[in-house]
């Protein structure tokens, strides 16, 4: 009788451990967080989107109104939008990066979102997910998301070249103009800074993020 009880207790303990393991994996899964974020943007749920913004960006002054304004101009003024995740890459232990095609829905069909540059079938976005130390949930950098959408899809490089043909092929100067234009547009929404990427390095065969230390990036 005692042996049977011990066996049942052991089985129960094993099930608890296995359940806890898979529960934690589910909770910390960046793909799950990405799906939730894309759904929140599609549903125009600004409260949920803002809840997933990095605490560090909020501490720097990023407000819910600024998030709503940026999404309205980039997406919602064109109607219902749909996010098609192209891939998710785990860059480091607490850092994942995804690429997403954004479409507008018209008559139940996907249609390209308007954009200034011809590359790709519709607007593409790069999205950085982070899980900083002592935080159980994934958060994302809204400022980097907006920066990429503007810089890659909407900067009017073609218009500049048409107005000044000497710029054709001068990608160094064009990229500088594109950065200045993107910074100016974000500034109109009250967004003054773009969150810097954290430092990461390879340790014991895996990439590790050093949160609170930031890469030196090109001056924007």
PDB file of N, CA, C and O in Angstrom, residues 20-94:
ATOM      1  N   UNK A  20       5.074  22.498 -14.988  1.00  0.00           N
ATOM      2  CA  UNK A  20       5.680  23.797 -14.700  1.00  0.00           C
ATOM      3  C   UNK A  20       6.696  24.182 -15.769  1.00  0.00           C
ATOM      4  O   UNK A  20       6.764  25.342 -16.193  1.00  0.00           O
ATOM      5  N   UNK A  21       7.477  23.189 -16.224  1.00  0.00           N
ATOM      6  CA  UNK A  21       8.479  23.440 -17.262  1.00  0.00           C
ATOM      7  C   UNK A  21       7.827  23.961 -18.535  1.00  0.00           C
ATOM      8  O   UNK A  21       8.234  24.996 -19.079  1.00  0.00           O
ATOM      9  N   UNK A  22       6.796  23.240 -19.003  1.00  0.00           N
ATOM     10  CA  UNK A  22       6.143  23.659 -20.240  1.00  0.00           C
ATOM     11  C   UNK A  22       5.330  24.930 -20.048  1.00  0.00           C
ATOM     12  O   UNK A  22       5.189  25.730 -20.973  1.00  0.00           O
ATOM     13  N   UNK A  23       4.815  25.144 -18.824  1.00  0.00           N
ATOM     14  CA  UNK A  23       4.098  26.384 -18.551  1.00  0.00           C
ATOM     15  C   UNK A  23       5.013  27.595 -18.627  1.00  0.00           C
ATOM     16  O   UNK A  23       4.649  28.626 -19.199  1.00  0.00           O
ATOM     17  N   UNK A  24       6.219  27.458 -18.086  1.00  0.00           N
ATOM     18  CA  UNK A  24       7.189  28.557 -18.147  1.00  0.00           C
ATOM     19  C   UNK A  24       7.643  28.793 -19.588  1.00  0.00           C
ATOM     20  O   UNK A  24       7.769  29.948 -20.030  1.00  0.00           O
ATOM     21  N   UNK A  25       7.870  27.697 -20.319  1.00  0.00           N
ATOM     22  CA  UNK A  25       8.252  27.852 -21.731  1.00  0.00           C
ATOM     23  C   UNK A  25       7.167  28.590 -22.513  1.00  0.00           C
ATOM     24  O   UNK A  25       7.459  29.445 -23.355  1.00  0.00           O
ATOM     25  N   UNK A  26       5.900  28.245 -22.244  1.00  0.00           N
ATOM     26  CA  UNK A  26       4.792  28.915 -22.921  1.00  0.00           C
ATOM     27  C   UNK A  26       4.748  30.386 -22.541  1.00  0.00           C
ATOM     28  O   UNK A  26       4.561  31.260 -23.399  1.00  0.00           O
ATOM     29  N   UNK A  27       4.943  30.682 -21.262  1.00  0.00           N
ATOM     30  CA  UNK A  27       4.896  32.052 -20.782  1.00  0.00           C
ATOM     31  C   UNK A  27       6.010  32.900 -21.383  1.00  0.00           C
ATOM     32  O   UNK A  27       5.820  34.079 -21.686  1.00  0.00           O
ATOM     33  N   UNK A  28       7.189  32.306 -21.568  1.00  0.00           N
ATOM     34  CA  UNK A  28       8.359  33.046 -22.047  1.00  0.00           C
ATOM     35  C   UNK A  28       8.561  32.933 -23.551  1.00  0.00           C
ATOM     36  O   UNK A  28       9.586  33.372 -24.069  1.00  0.00           O
ATOM     37  N   UNK A  29       7.592  32.374 -24.260  1.00  0.00           N
ATOM     38  CA  UNK A  29       7.721  32.164 -25.704  1.00  0.00           C
ATOM     39  C   UNK A  29       7.581  33.493 -26.446  1.00  0.00           C
ATOM     40  O   UNK A  29       6.513  34.114 -26.409  1.00  0.00           O
ATOM     41  N   UNK A  30       8.628  33.960 -27.144  1.00  0.00           N
ATOM     42  CA  UNK A  30       8.514  35.233 -27.858  1.00  0.00           C
ATOM     43  C   UNK A  30       7.503  35.179 -29.005  1.00  0.00           C
ATOM     44  O   UNK A  30       6.905  36.204 -29.353  1.00  0.00           O
ATOM     45  N   UNK A  31       7.304  34.003 -29.596  1.00  0.00           N
ATOM     46  CA  UNK A  31       6.342  33.891 -30.690  1.00  0.00           C
ATOM     47  C   UNK A  31       4.923  34.174 -30.193  1.00  0.00           C
ATOM     48  O   UNK A  31       4.121  34.808 -30.878  1.00  0.00           O
ATOM     49  N   UNK A  32       4.620  33.702 -28.989  1.00  0.00           N
ATOM     50  CA  UNK A  32       3.314  33.978 -28.396  1.00  0.00           C
ATOM     51  C   UNK A  32       3.139  35.479 -28.176  1.00  0.00           C
ATOM     52  O   UNK A  32       2.085  36.052 -28.478  1.00  0.00           O
ATOM     53  N   UNK A  33       4.170  36.134 -27.655  1.00  0.00           N
ATOM     54  CA  UNK A  33       4.103  37.579 -27.435  1.00  0.00           C
ATOM     55  C   UNK A  33       3.945  38.324 -28.759  1.00  0.00           C
ATOM     56  O   UNK A  33       3.188  39.304 -28.842  1.00  0.00           O
ATOM     57  N   UNK A  34       4.637  37.851 -29.785  1.00  0.00           N
ATOM     58  CA  UNK A  34       4.542  38.496 -31.103  1.00  0.00           C
ATOM     59  C   UNK A  34       3.124  38.389 -31.653  1.00  0.00           C
ATOM     60  O   UNK A  34       2.574  39.368 -32.176  1.00  0.00           O
ATOM     61  N   UNK A  35       2.513  37.214 -31.536  1.00  0.00           N
ATOM     62  CA  UNK A  35       1.141  37.038 -32.015  1.00  0.00           C
ATOM     63  C   UNK A  35       0.182  37.977 -31.281  1.00  0.00           C
ATOM     64  O   UNK A  35      -0.718  38.564 -31.890  1.00  0.00           O
ATOM     65  N   UNK A  36       0.370  38.104 -29.967  1.00  0.00           N
ATOM     66  CA  UNK A  36      -0.487  38.986 -29.182  1.00  0.00           C
ATOM     67  C   UNK A  36      -0.329  40.441 -29.621  1.00  0.00           C
ATOM     68  O   UNK A  36      -1.315  41.183 -29.722  1.00  0.00           O
ATOM     69  N   UNK A  37       0.907  40.847 -29.884  1.00  0.00           N
ATOM     70  CA  UNK A  37       1.169  42.229 -30.286  1.00  0.00           C
ATOM     71  C   UNK A  37       0.570  42.521 -31.657  1.00  0.00           C
ATOM     72  O   UNK A  37      -0.081  43.558 -31.852  1.00  0.00           O
ATOM     73  N   UNK A  38       0.794  41.632 -32.607  1.00  0.00           N
ATOM     74  CA  UNK A  38       0.242  41.827 -33.954  1.00  0.00           C
ATOM     75  C   UNK A  38      -1.282  41.903 -33.893  1.00  0.00           C
ATOM     76  O   UNK A  38      -1.903  42.765 -34.534  1.00  0.00           O
ATOM     77  N   UNK A  39      -1.898  41.033 -33.102  1.00  0.00           N
ATOM     78  CA  UNK A  39      -3.358  41.047 -32.953  1.00  0.00           C
ATOM     79  C   UNK A  39      -3.834  42.363 -32.349  1.00  0.00           C
ATOM     80  O   UNK A  39      -4.856  42.925 -32.769  1.00  0.00           O
ATOM     81  N   UNK A  40      -3.096  42.891 -31.361  1.00  0.00           N
ATOM     82  CA  UNK A  40      -3.479  44.153 -30.725  1.00  0.00           C
ATOM     83  C   UNK A  40      -3.414  45.304 -31.724  1.00  0.00           C
ATOM     84  O   UNK A  40      -4.290  46.184 -31.739  1.00  0.00           O
ATOM     85  N   UNK A  41      -2.380  45.316 -32.573  1.00  0.00           N
ATOM     86  CA  UNK A  41      -2.267  46.365 -33.591  1.00  0.00           C
ATOM     87  C   UNK A  41      -3.400  46.235 -34.604  1.00  0.00           C
ATOM     88  O   UNK A  41      -4.038  47.225 -34.985  1.00  0.00           O
ATOM     89  N   UNK A  42      -3.669  45.016 -35.050  1.00  0.00           N
ATOM     90  CA  UNK A  42      -4.751  44.787 -36.009  1.00  0.00           C
ATOM     91  C   UNK A  42      -6.095  45.252 -35.455  1.00  0.00           C
ATOM     92  O   UNK A  42      -6.922  45.817 -36.177  1.00  0.00           O
ATOM     93  N   UNK A  43      -6.322  45.005 -34.172  1.00  0.00           N
ATOM     94  CA  UNK A  43      -7.599  45.333 -33.532  1.00  0.00           C
ATOM     95  C   UNK A  43      -7.674  46.772 -33.032  1.00  0.00           C
ATOM     96  O   UNK A  43      -8.663  47.166 -32.403  1.00  0.00           O
ATOM     97  N   UNK A  44      -6.619  47.538 -33.294  1.00  0.00           N
ATOM     98  CA  UNK A  44      -6.545  48.947 -32.893  1.00  0.00           C
ATOM     99  C   UNK A  44      -6.702  49.098 -31.375  1.00  0.00           C
ATOM    100  O   UNK A  44      -7.294  50.064 -30.890  1.00  0.00           O
ATOM    101  N   UNK A  45      -6.165  48.128 -30.661  1.00  0.00           N
ATOM    102  CA  UNK A  45      -6.241  48.134 -29.204  1.00  0.00           C
ATOM    103  C   UNK A  45      -5.001  48.835 -28.648  1.00  0.00           C
ATOM    104  O   UNK A  45      -4.003  48.194 -28.293  1.00  0.00           O
ATOM    105  N   UNK A  46      -5.064  50.156 -28.580  1.00  0.00           N
ATOM    106  CA  UNK A  46      -3.906  50.952 -28.178  1.00  0.00           C
ATOM    107  C   UNK A  46      -3.480  50.637 -26.751  1.00  0.00           C
ATOM    108  O   UNK A  46      -2.291  50.644 -26.424  1.00  0.00           O
ATOM    109  N   UNK A  47      -4.442  50.347 -25.889  1.00  0.00           N
ATOM    110  CA  UNK A  47      -4.103  50.017 -24.501  1.00  0.00           C
ATOM    111  C   UNK A  47      -3.198  48.789 -24.441  1.00  0.00           C
ATOM    112  O   UNK A  47      -2.199  48.768 -23.712  1.00  0.00           O
ATOM    113  N   UNK A  48      -3.538  47.752 -25.202  1.00  0.00           N
ATOM    114  CA  UNK A  48      -2.725  46.525 -25.214  1.00  0.00           C
ATOM    115  C   UNK A  48      -1.379  46.763 -25.864  1.00  0.00           C
ATOM    116  O   UNK A  48      -0.354  46.249 -25.411  1.00  0.00           O
ATOM    117  N   UNK A  49      -1.368  47.535 -26.941  1.00  0.00           N
ATOM    118  CA  UNK A  49      -0.093  47.835 -27.607  1.00  0.00           C
ATOM    119  C   UNK A  49       0.823  48.583 -26.647  1.00  0.00           C
ATOM    120  O   UNK A  49       2.000  48.224 -26.473  1.00  0.00           O
ATOM    121  N   UNK A  50       0.283  49.613 -26.003  1.00  0.00           N
ATOM    122  CA  UNK A  50       1.106  50.422 -25.102  1.00  0.00           C
ATOM    123  C   UNK A  50       1.582  49.610 -23.904  1.00  0.00           C
ATOM    124  O   UNK A  50       2.685  49.824 -23.395  1.00  0.00           O
ATOM    125  N   UNK A  51       0.766  48.656 -23.464  1.00  0.00           N
ATOM    126  CA  UNK A  51       1.156  47.813 -22.332  1.00  0.00           C
ATOM    127  C   UNK A  51       2.373  46.957 -22.668  1.00  0.00           C
ATOM    128  O   UNK A  51       3.114  46.548 -21.758  1.00  0.00           O
ATOM    129  N   UNK A  52       2.601  46.694 -23.960  1.00  0.00           N
ATOM    130  CA  UNK A  52       3.729  45.866 -24.379  1.00  0.00           C
ATOM    131  C   UNK A  52       4.961  46.681 -24.755  1.00  0.00           C
ATOM    132  O   UNK A  52       6.000  46.121 -25.114  1.00  0.00           O
ATOM    133  N   UNK A  53       4.852  48.017 -24.697  1.00  0.00           N
ATOM    134  CA  UNK A  53       5.999  48.879 -25.003  1.00  0.00           C
ATOM    135  C   UNK A  53       7.031  48.778 -23.881  1.00  0.00           C
ATOM    136  O   UNK A  53       6.681  48.670 -22.700  1.00  0.00           O
ATOM    137  N   UNK A  54       8.295  48.827 -24.246  1.00  0.00           N
ATOM    138  CA  UNK A  54       9.372  48.776 -23.260  1.00  0.00           C
ATOM    139  C   UNK A  54       9.197  49.823 -22.162  1.00  0.00           C
ATOM    140  O   UNK A  54       8.915  50.986 -22.449  1.00  0.00           O
ATOM    141  N   UNK A  55       9.392  49.405 -20.932  1.00  0.00           N
ATOM    142  CA  UNK A  55       9.327  50.342 -19.809  1.00  0.00           C
ATOM    143  C   UNK A  55      10.326  51.478 -19.998  1.00  0.00           C
ATOM    144  O   UNK A  55      10.057  52.633 -19.643  1.00  0.00           O
ATOM    145  N   UNK A  56      11.502  51.145 -20.563  1.00  0.00           N
ATOM    146  CA  UNK A  56      12.541  52.163 -20.751  1.00  0.00           C
ATOM    147  C   UNK A  56      12.071  53.273 -21.690  1.00  0.00           C
ATOM    148  O   UNK A  56      12.442  54.445 -21.507  1.00  0.00           O
ATOM    149  N   UNK A  57      11.268  52.934 -22.688  1.00  0.00           N
ATOM    150  CA  UNK A  57      10.765  53.965 -23.605  1.00  0.00           C
ATOM    151  C   UNK A  57       9.711  54.834 -22.914  1.00  0.00           C
ATOM    152  O   UNK A  57       9.663  56.046 -23.136  1.00  0.00           O
ATOM    153  N   UNK A  58       8.885  54.214 -22.079  1.00  0.00           N
ATOM    154  CA  UNK A  58       7.892  54.989 -21.322  1.00  0.00           C
ATOM    155  C   UNK A  58       8.594  55.937 -20.352  1.00  0.00           C
ATOM    156  O   UNK A  58       8.169  57.089 -20.181  1.00  0.00           O
ATOM    157  N   UNK A  59       9.668  55.450 -19.726  1.00  0.00           N
ATOM    158  CA  UNK A  59      10.409  56.290 -18.787  1.00  0.00           C
ATOM    159  C   UNK A  59      11.069  57.473 -19.487  1.00  0.00           C
ATOM    160  O   UNK A  59      11.291  58.524 -18.874  1.00  0.00           O
ATOM    161  N   UNK A  60      11.361  57.302 -20.771  1.00  0.00           N
ATOM    162  CA  UNK A  60      11.941  58.387 -21.564  1.00  0.00           C
ATOM    163  C   UNK A  60      10.877  59.359 -22.068  1.00  0.00           C
ATOM    164  O   UNK A  60      11.202  60.354 -22.726  1.00  0.00           O
ATOM    165  N   UNK A  61       9.608  59.067 -21.783  1.00  0.00           N
ATOM    166  CA  UNK A  61       8.554  60.014 -22.137  1.00  0.00           C
ATOM    167  C   UNK A  61       7.609  59.579 -23.232  1.00  0.00           C
ATOM    168  O   UNK A  61       6.726  60.355 -23.627  1.00  0.00           O
ATOM    169  N   UNK A  62       7.751  58.358 -23.762  1.00  0.00           N
ATOM    170  CA  UNK A  62       6.846  57.885 -24.807  1.00  0.00           C
ATOM    171  C   UNK A  62       5.457  57.676 -24.199  1.00  0.00           C
ATOM    172  O   UNK A  62       5.291  56.910 -23.256  1.00  0.00           O
ATOM    173  N   UNK A  63       4.449  58.332 -24.771  1.00  0.00           N
ATOM    174  CA  UNK A  63       3.099  58.280 -24.219  1.00  0.00           C
ATOM    175  C   UNK A  63       2.174  57.442 -25.089  1.00  0.00           C
ATOM    176  O   UNK A  63       2.463  57.167 -26.254  1.00  0.00           O
ATOM    177  N   UNK A  64       1.029  57.093 -24.505  1.00  0.00           N
ATOM    178  CA  UNK A  64       0.023  56.333 -25.245  1.00  0.00           C
ATOM    179  C   UNK A  64      -0.516  57.160 -26.422  1.00  0.00           C
ATOM    180  O   UNK A  64      -0.798  56.626 -27.488  1.00  0.00           O
ATOM    181  N   UNK A  65      -0.661  58.465 -26.236  1.00  0.00           N
ATOM    182  CA  UNK A  65      -1.142  59.334 -27.315  1.00  0.00           C
ATOM    183  C   UNK A  65      -0.174  59.344 -28.495  1.00  0.00           C
ATOM    184  O   UNK A  65      -0.601  59.387 -29.655  1.00  0.00           O
ATOM    185  N   UNK A  66       1.129  59.334 -28.208  1.00  0.00           N
ATOM    186  CA  UNK A  66       2.119  59.312 -29.289  1.00  0.00           C
ATOM    187  C   UNK A  66       2.053  57.988 -30.047  1.00  0.00           C
ATOM    188  O   UNK A  66       2.160  57.969 -31.282  1.00  0.00           O
ATOM    189  N   UNK A  67       1.879  56.893 -29.324  1.00  0.00           N
ATOM    190  CA  UNK A  67       1.729  55.586 -29.968  1.00  0.00           C
ATOM    191  C   UNK A  67       0.494  55.579 -30.862  1.00  0.00           C
ATOM    192  O   UNK A  67       0.538  55.120 -32.010  1.00  0.00           O
ATOM    193  N   UNK A  68      -0.623  56.099 -30.337  1.00  0.00           N
ATOM    194  CA  UNK A  68      -1.870  56.136 -31.110  1.00  0.00           C
ATOM    195  C   UNK A  68      -1.718  56.995 -32.357  1.00  0.00           C
ATOM    196  O   UNK A  68      -2.195  56.621 -33.448  1.00  0.00           O
ATOM    197  N   UNK A  69      -1.057  58.144 -32.236  1.00  0.00           N
ATOM    198  CA  UNK A  69      -0.864  59.044 -33.373  1.00  0.00           C
ATOM    199  C   UNK A  69      -0.028  58.389 -34.466  1.00  0.00           C
ATOM    200  O   UNK A  69      -0.375  58.443 -35.654  1.00  0.00           O
ATOM    201  N   UNK A  70       1.073  57.754 -34.074  1.00  0.00           N
ATOM    202  CA  UNK A  70       1.950  57.113 -35.054  1.00  0.00           C
ATOM    203  C   UNK A  70       1.218  55.987 -35.788  1.00  0.00           C
ATOM    204  O   UNK A  70       1.307  55.878 -37.025  1.00  0.00           O
ATOM    205  N   UNK A  71       0.497  55.150 -35.053  1.00  0.00           N
ATOM    206  CA  UNK A  71      -0.225  54.041 -35.698  1.00  0.00           C
ATOM    207  C   UNK A  71      -1.357  54.549 -36.583  1.00  0.00           C
ATOM    208  O   UNK A  71      -1.655  53.948 -37.622  1.00  0.00           O
ATOM    209  N   UNK A  72      -1.986  55.641 -36.190  1.00  0.00           N
ATOM    210  CA  UNK A  72      -3.045  56.219 -37.011  1.00  0.00           C
ATOM    211  C   UNK A  72      -2.493  56.671 -38.360  1.00  0.00           C
ATOM    212  O   UNK A  72      -3.073  56.384 -39.418  1.00  0.00           O
ATOM    213  N   UNK A  73      -1.372  57.373 -38.339  1.00  0.00           N
ATOM    214  CA  UNK A  73      -0.790  57.890 -39.583  1.00  0.00           C
ATOM    215  C   UNK A  73      -0.220  56.760 -40.441  1.00  0.00           C
ATOM    216  O   UNK A  73      -0.417  56.731 -41.661  1.00  0.00           O
ATOM    217  N   UNK A  74       0.468  55.823 -39.811  1.00  0.00           N
ATOM    218  CA  UNK A  74       1.130  54.762 -40.564  1.00  0.00           C
ATOM    219  C   UNK A  74       0.164  53.700 -41.072  1.00  0.00           C
ATOM    220  O   UNK A  74       0.321  53.190 -42.178  1.00  0.00           O
ATOM    221  N   UNK A  75      -0.862  53.363 -40.272  1.00  0.00           N
ATOM    222  CA  UNK A  75      -1.731  52.232 -40.587  1.00  0.00           C
ATOM    223  C   UNK A  75      -3.214  52.574 -40.664  1.00  0.00           C
ATOM    224  O   UNK A  75      -3.859  52.398 -41.686  1.00  0.00           O
ATOM    225  N   UNK A  76      -3.773  53.046 -39.563  1.00  0.00           N
ATOM    226  CA  UNK A  76      -5.223  53.048 -39.398  1.00  0.00           C
ATOM    227  C   UNK A  76      -5.966  53.988 -40.335  1.00  0.00           C
ATOM    228  O   UNK A  76      -7.143  53.755 -40.640  1.00  0.00           O
ATOM    229  N   UNK A  77      -5.333  55.057 -40.799  1.00  0.00           N
ATOM    230  CA  UNK A  77      -6.031  55.958 -41.727  1.00  0.00           C
ATOM    231  C   UNK A  77      -6.331  55.285 -43.055  1.00  0.00           C
ATOM    232  O   UNK A  77      -7.150  55.772 -43.837  1.00  0.00           O
ATOM    233  N   UNK A  78      -5.686  54.137 -43.311  1.00  0.00           N
ATOM    234  CA  UNK A  78      -5.933  53.389 -44.543  1.00  0.00           C
ATOM    235  C   UNK A  78      -7.009  52.325 -44.360  1.00  0.00           C
ATOM    236  O   UNK A  78      -7.331  51.606 -45.301  1.00  0.00           O
ATOM    237  N   UNK A  79      -7.566  52.207 -43.143  1.00  0.00           N
ATOM    238  CA  UNK A  79      -8.600  51.214 -42.885  1.00  0.00           C
ATOM    239  C   UNK A  79      -8.097  50.067 -42.028  1.00  0.00           C
ATOM    240  O   UNK A  79      -7.139  50.207 -41.276  1.00  0.00           O
ATOM    241  N   UNK A  80      -8.745  48.923 -42.161  1.00  0.00           N
ATOM    242  CA  UNK A  80      -8.354  47.741 -41.395  1.00  0.00           C
ATOM    243  C   UNK A  80      -7.010  47.209 -41.895  1.00  0.00           C
ATOM    244  O   UNK A  80      -6.783  47.129 -43.106  1.00  0.00           O
ATOM    245  N   UNK A  81      -6.121  46.849 -40.971  1.00  0.00           N
ATOM    246  CA  UNK A  81      -4.807  46.343 -41.372  1.00  0.00           C
ATOM    247  C   UNK A  81      -4.631  44.902 -40.910  1.00  0.00           C
ATOM    248  O   UNK A  81      -5.296  44.438 -39.975  1.00  0.00           O
ATOM    249  N   UNK A  82      -3.710  44.212 -41.582  1.00  0.00           N
ATOM    250  CA  UNK A  82      -3.409  42.808 -41.264  1.00  0.00           C
ATOM    251  C   UNK A  82      -1.902  42.632 -41.259  1.00  0.00           C
ATOM    252  O   UNK A  82      -1.210  43.067 -42.188  1.00  0.00           O
ATOM    253  N   UNK A  83      -1.379  42.007 -40.216  1.00  0.00           N
ATOM    254  CA  UNK A  83       0.061  41.782 -40.115  1.00  0.00           C
ATOM    255  C   UNK A  83       0.419  40.345 -40.451  1.00  0.00           C
ATOM    256  O   UNK A  83      -0.078  39.414 -39.813  1.00  0.00           O
ATOM    257  N   UNK A  84       1.264  40.170 -41.439  1.00  0.00           N
ATOM    258  CA  UNK A  84       1.723  38.848 -41.877  1.00  0.00           C
ATOM    259  C   UNK A  84       3.174  38.648 -41.423  1.00  0.00           C
ATOM    260  O   UNK A  84       4.091  39.248 -41.975  1.00  0.00           O
ATOM    261  N   UNK A  85       3.359  37.817 -40.404  1.00  0.00           N
ATOM    262  CA  UNK A  85       4.702  37.593 -39.867  1.00  0.00           C
ATOM    263  C   UNK A  85       5.521  36.776 -40.856  1.00  0.00           C
ATOM    264  O   UNK A  85       5.127  35.676 -41.257  1.00  0.00           O
ATOM    265  N   UNK A  86       6.660  37.323 -41.265  1.00  0.00           N
ATOM    266  CA  UNK A  86       7.535  36.645 -42.238  1.00  0.00           C
ATOM    267  C   UNK A  86       8.535  35.733 -41.553  1.00  0.00           C
ATOM    268  O   UNK A  86       9.019  34.781 -42.155  1.00  0.00           O
ATOM    269  N   UNK A  87       8.853  36.015 -40.306  1.00  0.00           N
ATOM    270  CA  UNK A  87       9.815  35.186 -39.588  1.00  0.00           C
ATOM    271  C   UNK A  87      10.195  35.817 -38.272  1.00  0.00           C
ATOM    272  O   UNK A  87      10.103  37.031 -38.092  1.00  0.00           O
ATOM    273  N   UNK A  88      10.578  34.965 -37.342  1.00  0.00           N
ATOM    274  CA  UNK A  88      11.026  35.413 -36.018  1.00  0.00           C
ATOM    275  C   UNK A  88      12.366  34.767 -35.732  1.00  0.00           C
ATOM    276  O   UNK A  88      12.513  33.548 -35.826  1.00  0.00           O
ATOM    277  N   UNK A  89      13.337  35.594 -35.394  1.00  0.00           N
ATOM    278  CA  UNK A  89      14.700  35.113 -35.142  1.00  0.00           C
ATOM    279  C   UNK A  89      15.116  35.457 -33.724  1.00  0.00           C
ATOM    280  O   UNK A  89      15.041  36.616 -33.310  1.00  0.00           O
ATOM    281  N   UNK A  90      15.527  34.459 -32.964  1.00  0.00           N
ATOM    282  CA  UNK A  90      16.009  34.687 -31.597  1.00  0.00           C
ATOM    283  C   UNK A  90      17.462  35.127 -31.671  1.00  0.00           C
ATOM    284  O   UNK A  90      18.371  34.338 -31.911  1.00  0.00           O
ATOM    285  N   UNK A  91      17.693  36.431 -31.493  1.00  0.00           N
ATOM    286  CA  UNK A  91      19.040  36.970 -31.614  1.00  0.00           C
ATOM    287  C   UNK A  91      19.906  36.641 -30.406  1.00  0.00           C
ATOM    288  O   UNK A  91      21.112  36.467 -30.525  1.00  0.00           O
ATOM    289  N   UNK A  92      19.281  36.609 -29.229  1.00  0.00           N
ATOM    290  CA  UNK A  92      20.016  36.337 -27.990  1.00  0.00           C
ATOM    291  C   UNK A  92      19.035  35.813 -26.960  1.00  0.00           C
ATOM    292  O   UNK A  92      17.860  35.599 -27.260  1.00  0.00           O
ATOM    293  N   UNK A  93      19.526  35.602 -25.729  1.00  0.00           N
ATOM    294  CA  UNK A  93      18.673  34.975 -24.722  1.00  0.00           C
ATOM    295  C   UNK A  93      17.449  35.807 -24.376  1.00  0.00           C
ATOM    296  O   UNK A  93      16.413  35.266 -24.004  1.00  0.00           O
ATOM    297  N   UNK A  94      17.535  37.111 -24.484  1.00  0.00           N
ATOM    298  CA  UNK A  94      16.408  37.983 -24.133  1.00  0.00           C
ATOM    299  C   UNK A  94      16.052  38.944 -25.257  1.00  0.00           C
ATOM    300  O   UNK A  94      15.524  40.034 -25.016  1.00  0.00           O
TER     301      UNK A  94
END
